[in-house]
Coordinates of C-alpha atoms in Angstrom, one line a residue:
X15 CA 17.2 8.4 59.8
X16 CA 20.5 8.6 61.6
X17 CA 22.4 9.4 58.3
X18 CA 25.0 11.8 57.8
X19 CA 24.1 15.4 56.9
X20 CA 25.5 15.8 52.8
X21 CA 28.4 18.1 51.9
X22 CA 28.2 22.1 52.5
X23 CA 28.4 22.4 48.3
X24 CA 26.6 19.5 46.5
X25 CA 26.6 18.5 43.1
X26 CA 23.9 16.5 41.5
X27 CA 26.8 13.8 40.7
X28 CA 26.7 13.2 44.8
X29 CA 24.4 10.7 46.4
X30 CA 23.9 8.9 50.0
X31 CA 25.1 5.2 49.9
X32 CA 25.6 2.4 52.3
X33 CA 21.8 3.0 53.1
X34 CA 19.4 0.8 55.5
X35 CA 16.9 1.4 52.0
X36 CA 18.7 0.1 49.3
X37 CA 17.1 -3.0 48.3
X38 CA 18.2 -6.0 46.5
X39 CA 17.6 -8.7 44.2
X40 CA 13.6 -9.3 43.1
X41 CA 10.3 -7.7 45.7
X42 CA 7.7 -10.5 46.5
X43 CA 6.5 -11.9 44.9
X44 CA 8.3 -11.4 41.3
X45 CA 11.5 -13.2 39.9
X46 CA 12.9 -15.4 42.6
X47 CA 9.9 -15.6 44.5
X48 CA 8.6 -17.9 41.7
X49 CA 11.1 -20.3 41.5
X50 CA 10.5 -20.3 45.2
X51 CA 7.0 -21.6 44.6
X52 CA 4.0 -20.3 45.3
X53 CA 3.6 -22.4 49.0
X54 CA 7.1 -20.9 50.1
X55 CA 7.1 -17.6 49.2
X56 CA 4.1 -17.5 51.4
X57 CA 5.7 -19.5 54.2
X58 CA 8.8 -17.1 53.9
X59 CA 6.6 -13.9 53.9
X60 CA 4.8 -14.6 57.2
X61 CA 8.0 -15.2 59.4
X62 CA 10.5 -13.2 57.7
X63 CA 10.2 -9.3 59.6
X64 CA 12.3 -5.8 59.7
X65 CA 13.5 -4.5 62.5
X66 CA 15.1 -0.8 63.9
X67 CA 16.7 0.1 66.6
X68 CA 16.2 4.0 67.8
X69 CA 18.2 6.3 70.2
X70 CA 15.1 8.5 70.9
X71 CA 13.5 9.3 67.7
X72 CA 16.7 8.7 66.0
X73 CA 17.0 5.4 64.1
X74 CA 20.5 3.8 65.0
X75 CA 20.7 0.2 62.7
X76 CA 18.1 -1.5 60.5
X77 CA 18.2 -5.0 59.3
X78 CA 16.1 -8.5 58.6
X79 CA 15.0 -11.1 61.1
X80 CA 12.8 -14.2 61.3
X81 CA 10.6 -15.8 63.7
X82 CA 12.2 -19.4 64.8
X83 CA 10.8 -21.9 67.7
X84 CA 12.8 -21.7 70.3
X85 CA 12.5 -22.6 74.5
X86 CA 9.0 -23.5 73.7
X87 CA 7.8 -20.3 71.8
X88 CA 8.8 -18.5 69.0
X89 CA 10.9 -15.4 68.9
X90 CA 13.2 -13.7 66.5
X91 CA 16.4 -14.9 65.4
X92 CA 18.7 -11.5 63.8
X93 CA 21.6 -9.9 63.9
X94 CA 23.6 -8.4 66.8
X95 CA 24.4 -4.8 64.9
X96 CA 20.6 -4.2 65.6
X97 CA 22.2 -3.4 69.4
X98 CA 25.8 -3.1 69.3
X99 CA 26.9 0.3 70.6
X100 CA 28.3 2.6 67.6
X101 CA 31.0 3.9 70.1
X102 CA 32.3 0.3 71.6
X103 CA 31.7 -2.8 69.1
X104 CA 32.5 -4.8 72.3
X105 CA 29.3 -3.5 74.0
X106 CA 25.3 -2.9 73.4
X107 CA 23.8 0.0 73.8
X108 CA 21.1 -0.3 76.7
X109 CA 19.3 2.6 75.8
X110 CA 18.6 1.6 72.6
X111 CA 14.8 1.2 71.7
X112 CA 13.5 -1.7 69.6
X113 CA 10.7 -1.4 66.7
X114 CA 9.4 -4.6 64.7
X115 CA 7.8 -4.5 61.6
X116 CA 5.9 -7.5 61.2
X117 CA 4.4 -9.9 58.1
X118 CA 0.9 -7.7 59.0
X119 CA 2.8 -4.6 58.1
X120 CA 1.8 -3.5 61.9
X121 CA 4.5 -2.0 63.6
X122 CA 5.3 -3.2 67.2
X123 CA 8.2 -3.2 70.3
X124 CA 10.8 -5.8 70.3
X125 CA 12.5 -6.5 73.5
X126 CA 16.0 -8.1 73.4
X127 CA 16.4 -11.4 75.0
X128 CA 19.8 -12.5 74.3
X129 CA 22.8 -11.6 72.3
X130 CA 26.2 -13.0 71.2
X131 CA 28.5 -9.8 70.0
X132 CA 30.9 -13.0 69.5
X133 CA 28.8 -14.4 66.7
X134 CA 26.9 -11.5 66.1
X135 CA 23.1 -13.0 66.7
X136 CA 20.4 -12.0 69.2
X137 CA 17.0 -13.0 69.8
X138 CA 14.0 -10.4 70.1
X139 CA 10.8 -11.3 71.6
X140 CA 7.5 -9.1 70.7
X141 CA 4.2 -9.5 72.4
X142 CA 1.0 -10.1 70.7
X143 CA 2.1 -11.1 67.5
X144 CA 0.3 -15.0 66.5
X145 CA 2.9 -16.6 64.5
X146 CA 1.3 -19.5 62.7
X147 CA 4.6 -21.0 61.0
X148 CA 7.7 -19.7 61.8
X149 CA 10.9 -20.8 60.1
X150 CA 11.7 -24.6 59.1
X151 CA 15.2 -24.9 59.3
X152 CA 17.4 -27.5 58.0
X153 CA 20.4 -28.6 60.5
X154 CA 22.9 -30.3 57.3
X155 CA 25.5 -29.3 56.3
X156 CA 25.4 -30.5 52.8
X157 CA 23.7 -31.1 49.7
X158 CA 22.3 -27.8 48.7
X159 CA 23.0 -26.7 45.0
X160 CA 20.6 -23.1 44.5
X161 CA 20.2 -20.7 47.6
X162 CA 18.0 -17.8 48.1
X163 CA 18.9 -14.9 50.8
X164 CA 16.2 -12.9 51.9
X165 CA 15.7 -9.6 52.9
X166 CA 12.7 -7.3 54.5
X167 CA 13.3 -3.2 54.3
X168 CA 12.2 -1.5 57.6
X169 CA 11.2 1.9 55.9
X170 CA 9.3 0.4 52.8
X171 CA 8.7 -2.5 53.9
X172 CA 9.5 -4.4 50.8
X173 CA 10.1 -8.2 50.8
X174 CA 13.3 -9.0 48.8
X175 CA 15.2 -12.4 47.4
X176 CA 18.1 -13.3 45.6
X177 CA 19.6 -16.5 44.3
X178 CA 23.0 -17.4 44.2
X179 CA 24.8 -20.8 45.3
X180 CA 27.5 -21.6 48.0
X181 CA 31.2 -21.4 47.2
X182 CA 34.3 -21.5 49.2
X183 CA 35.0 -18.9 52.2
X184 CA 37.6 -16.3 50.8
X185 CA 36.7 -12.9 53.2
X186 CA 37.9 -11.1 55.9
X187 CA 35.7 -11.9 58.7
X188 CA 36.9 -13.4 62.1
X189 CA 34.6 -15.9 62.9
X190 CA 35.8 -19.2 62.1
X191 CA 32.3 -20.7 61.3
X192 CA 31.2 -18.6 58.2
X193 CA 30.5 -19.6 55.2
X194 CA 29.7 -18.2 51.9
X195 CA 27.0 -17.7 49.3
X196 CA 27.6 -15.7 45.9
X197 CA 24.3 -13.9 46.9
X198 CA 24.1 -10.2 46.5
X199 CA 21.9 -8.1 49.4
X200 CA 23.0 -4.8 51.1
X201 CA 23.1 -4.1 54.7
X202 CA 19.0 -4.3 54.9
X203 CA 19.1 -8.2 54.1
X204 CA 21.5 -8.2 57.6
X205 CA 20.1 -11.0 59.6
X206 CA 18.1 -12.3 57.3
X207 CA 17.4 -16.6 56.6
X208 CA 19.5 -17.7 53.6
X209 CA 16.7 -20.3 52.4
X210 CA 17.2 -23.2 49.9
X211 CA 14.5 -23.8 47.5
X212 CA 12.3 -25.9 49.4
X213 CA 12.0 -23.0 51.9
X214 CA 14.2 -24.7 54.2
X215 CA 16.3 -22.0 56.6
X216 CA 20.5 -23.0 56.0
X217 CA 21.5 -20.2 58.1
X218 CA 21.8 -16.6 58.9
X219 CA 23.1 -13.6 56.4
X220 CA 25.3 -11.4 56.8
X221 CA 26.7 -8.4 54.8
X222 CA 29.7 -8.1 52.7
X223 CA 29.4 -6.1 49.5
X224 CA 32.8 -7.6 47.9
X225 CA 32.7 -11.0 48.4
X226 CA 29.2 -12.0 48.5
X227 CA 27.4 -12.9 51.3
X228 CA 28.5 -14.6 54.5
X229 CA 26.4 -16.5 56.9
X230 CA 26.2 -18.3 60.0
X231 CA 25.3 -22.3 59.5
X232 CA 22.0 -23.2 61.3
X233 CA 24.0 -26.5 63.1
X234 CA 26.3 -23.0 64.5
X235 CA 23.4 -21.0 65.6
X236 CA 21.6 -24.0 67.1
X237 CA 24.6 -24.5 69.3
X238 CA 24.2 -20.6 70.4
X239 CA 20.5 -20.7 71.0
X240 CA 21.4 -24.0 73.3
X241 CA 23.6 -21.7 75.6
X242 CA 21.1 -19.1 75.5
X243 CA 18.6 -21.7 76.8
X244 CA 21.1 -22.8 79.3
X245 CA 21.1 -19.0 80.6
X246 CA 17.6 -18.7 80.6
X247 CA 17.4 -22.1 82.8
X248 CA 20.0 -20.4 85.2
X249 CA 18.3 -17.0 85.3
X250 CA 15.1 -18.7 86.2
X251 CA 16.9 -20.9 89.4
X252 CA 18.6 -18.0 90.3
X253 CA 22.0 -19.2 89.9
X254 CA 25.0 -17.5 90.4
X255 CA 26.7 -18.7 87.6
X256 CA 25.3 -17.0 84.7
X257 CA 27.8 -15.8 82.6
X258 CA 28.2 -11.8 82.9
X259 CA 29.9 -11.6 79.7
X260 CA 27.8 -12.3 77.4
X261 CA 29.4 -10.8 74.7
X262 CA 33.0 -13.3 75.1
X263 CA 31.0 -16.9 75.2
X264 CA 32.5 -19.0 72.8
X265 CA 31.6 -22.2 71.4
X266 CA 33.7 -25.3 72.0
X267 CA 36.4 -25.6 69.6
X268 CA 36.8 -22.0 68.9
X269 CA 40.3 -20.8 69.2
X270 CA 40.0 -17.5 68.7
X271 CA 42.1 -14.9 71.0
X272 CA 39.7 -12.0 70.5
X273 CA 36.0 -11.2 70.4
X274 CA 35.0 -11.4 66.6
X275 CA 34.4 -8.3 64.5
X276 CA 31.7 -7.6 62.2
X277 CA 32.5 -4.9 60.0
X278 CA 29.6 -2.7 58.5
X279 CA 29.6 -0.1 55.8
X280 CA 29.0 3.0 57.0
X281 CA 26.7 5.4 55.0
X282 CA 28.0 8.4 53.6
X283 CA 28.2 10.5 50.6
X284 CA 30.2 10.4 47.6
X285 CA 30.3 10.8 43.8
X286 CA 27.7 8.6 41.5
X287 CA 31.2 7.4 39.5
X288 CA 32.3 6.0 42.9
X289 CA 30.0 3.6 43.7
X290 CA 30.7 2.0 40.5
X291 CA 34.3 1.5 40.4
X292 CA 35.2 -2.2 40.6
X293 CA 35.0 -3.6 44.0
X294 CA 38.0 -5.2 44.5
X295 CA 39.3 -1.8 44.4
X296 CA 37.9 -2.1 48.0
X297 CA 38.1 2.3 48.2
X298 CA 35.5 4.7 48.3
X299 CA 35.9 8.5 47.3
X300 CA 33.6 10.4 49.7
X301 CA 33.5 14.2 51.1
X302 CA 33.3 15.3 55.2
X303 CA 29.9 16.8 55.4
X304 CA 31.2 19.8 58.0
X305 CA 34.5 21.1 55.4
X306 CA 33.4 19.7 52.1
X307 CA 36.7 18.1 51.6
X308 CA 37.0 14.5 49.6
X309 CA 38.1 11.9 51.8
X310 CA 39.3 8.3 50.5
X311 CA 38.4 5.2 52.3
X312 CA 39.4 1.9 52.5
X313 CA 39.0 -1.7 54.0
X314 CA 41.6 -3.2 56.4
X315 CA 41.4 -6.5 57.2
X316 CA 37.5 -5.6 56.6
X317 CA 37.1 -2.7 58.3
X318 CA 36.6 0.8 57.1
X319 CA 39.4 3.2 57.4
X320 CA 40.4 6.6 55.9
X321 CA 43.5 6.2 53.6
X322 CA 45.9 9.6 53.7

């Protein structure tokens, strides 16, 4: 499962967090699902999918994706942590190995297509997979009131949605185009569609357990998937100018000096009374696995780091 092993000495207090399993909000098709509507939550259900990515047997990320037209076919729209290396953020990891689960429940190969580590998207194709309505997305960027992100576990494959609404951006994040719902997932609604209630796709989740939940606008990705398309055109002529970096592409108008980071909790093990405590706290008590010693963490800026 590519977690860490527990502590040498554990206590029935103790338990794994920061899991690929832990689900969120209500499972389809209970709770939010009906204020959905019957006709949505079945639209949502047949282009939402979970995906994995494995070194060998060993499962490296899992998170949520959805099936969008796009170049004249339909492919999956999801998060860039399904490929970015653990050991350089700047980098994927080409030997990584890509498993879909799909509406069916059938499990199948995802090949990447494209990626922005920038903006943290990447588009997966699969073969043989009929999609007979993927996504309808909604290009505004206003007049919304309630939102629904949506989440699909890779291991149980359970369906998930909350509601929340949007409110002011107040996180940590780089990237100058997020915005913010007051949703609550966990790292297995990753690139998953934030939805409004007529089913219609705003954007793309992300995961912040503090703050909410960020996401990308669809008017932002739209503008990706157009330089993607733009590579694909280039690839096919054979030009010479296709960008080699395809992690550093920015959009016009962004100012930003460095490549964007995307922060992710990092499982690990610590006491039941821990994962509790008030989240503004933003620390975590947990223990190294190898000496059985407690370790205190904390975010920087977003990122994780060990506080001494």
């Amino acid at each position: 499962m590519g977690y860490p092993k527990p502590p040498m000495v554990l206590d029935d207090d103790m338990i794994l967090v920061n899991t690929f399993e832990e689900a969120f909000g209500d499972i389809y098709p209970k709770g939010v699902w009906r204020e959905l509507g019957k006709k949505a939550s079945s639209n949502i259900a047949r282009y939402v999918v979970a995906l994995a990515s494995f070194i060998g047997y060993k499962r490296s990320f899992a998170c949520t994706g959805f099936f969008i037209e796009w170049n004249g076919s339909t492919i999956i729209l999801t998060s860039a942590s399904l490929v970015r290396s653990s050991s350089d953020e700047n980098r994927i990891d080409e030997n990584l190995r890509i498993e879909v689960l799909l509406p069916s429940k059938r499990r199948t190969e995802g090949r990447l297509q494209h990626y922005s580590l920038h903006y943290n998207i990447a588009l997966v194709s699969v073969e043989d997979c009929r999609v007979v309505r993927p996504a309808n997305v909604h290009p505004s960027r206003f007049g919304w009131s309630k939102v629904a992100a949506i989440g699909h576990c890779f291991e149980s494959g359970a369906l998930m949605a909350t509601c929340g609404d949007l409110v002011s951006w107040s996180g940590t994040l780089d990237c100058q185009y997020i915005v913010r719902s007051t949703c609550k997932i966990t790292k297995a609604g990753i690139g998953g569609p934030l939805v409004n209630l007529d089913e219609e796709v705003l954007g793309m989740n992300f995961c912040d357990t503090r703050i909410g939940t960020p996401f990308l606008l669809w008017t932002d990705i739209d503008n990706i998937l157009a330089h993607f398309r733009e590579k694909s055109k280039a690839i096919e002529f054979g030009s010479d100018s296709v960008p080699s970096g395809a992690a550093f592409w920015k959009m016009h108008g962004d100012h930003s000096g460095l490549l964007n980071r995307w922060p992710v909790p990092m499982p690990c093990w610590c006491h039941r009374e821990d994962v509790h405590k008030d989240k503004s706290e933003d620390e975590l008590v947990s223990f190294d696995p190898q000496t059985g010693r407690k370790r205190r963490y904390g975010y920087i800026q977003g990122v994780k780091v060990e506080l001494y």
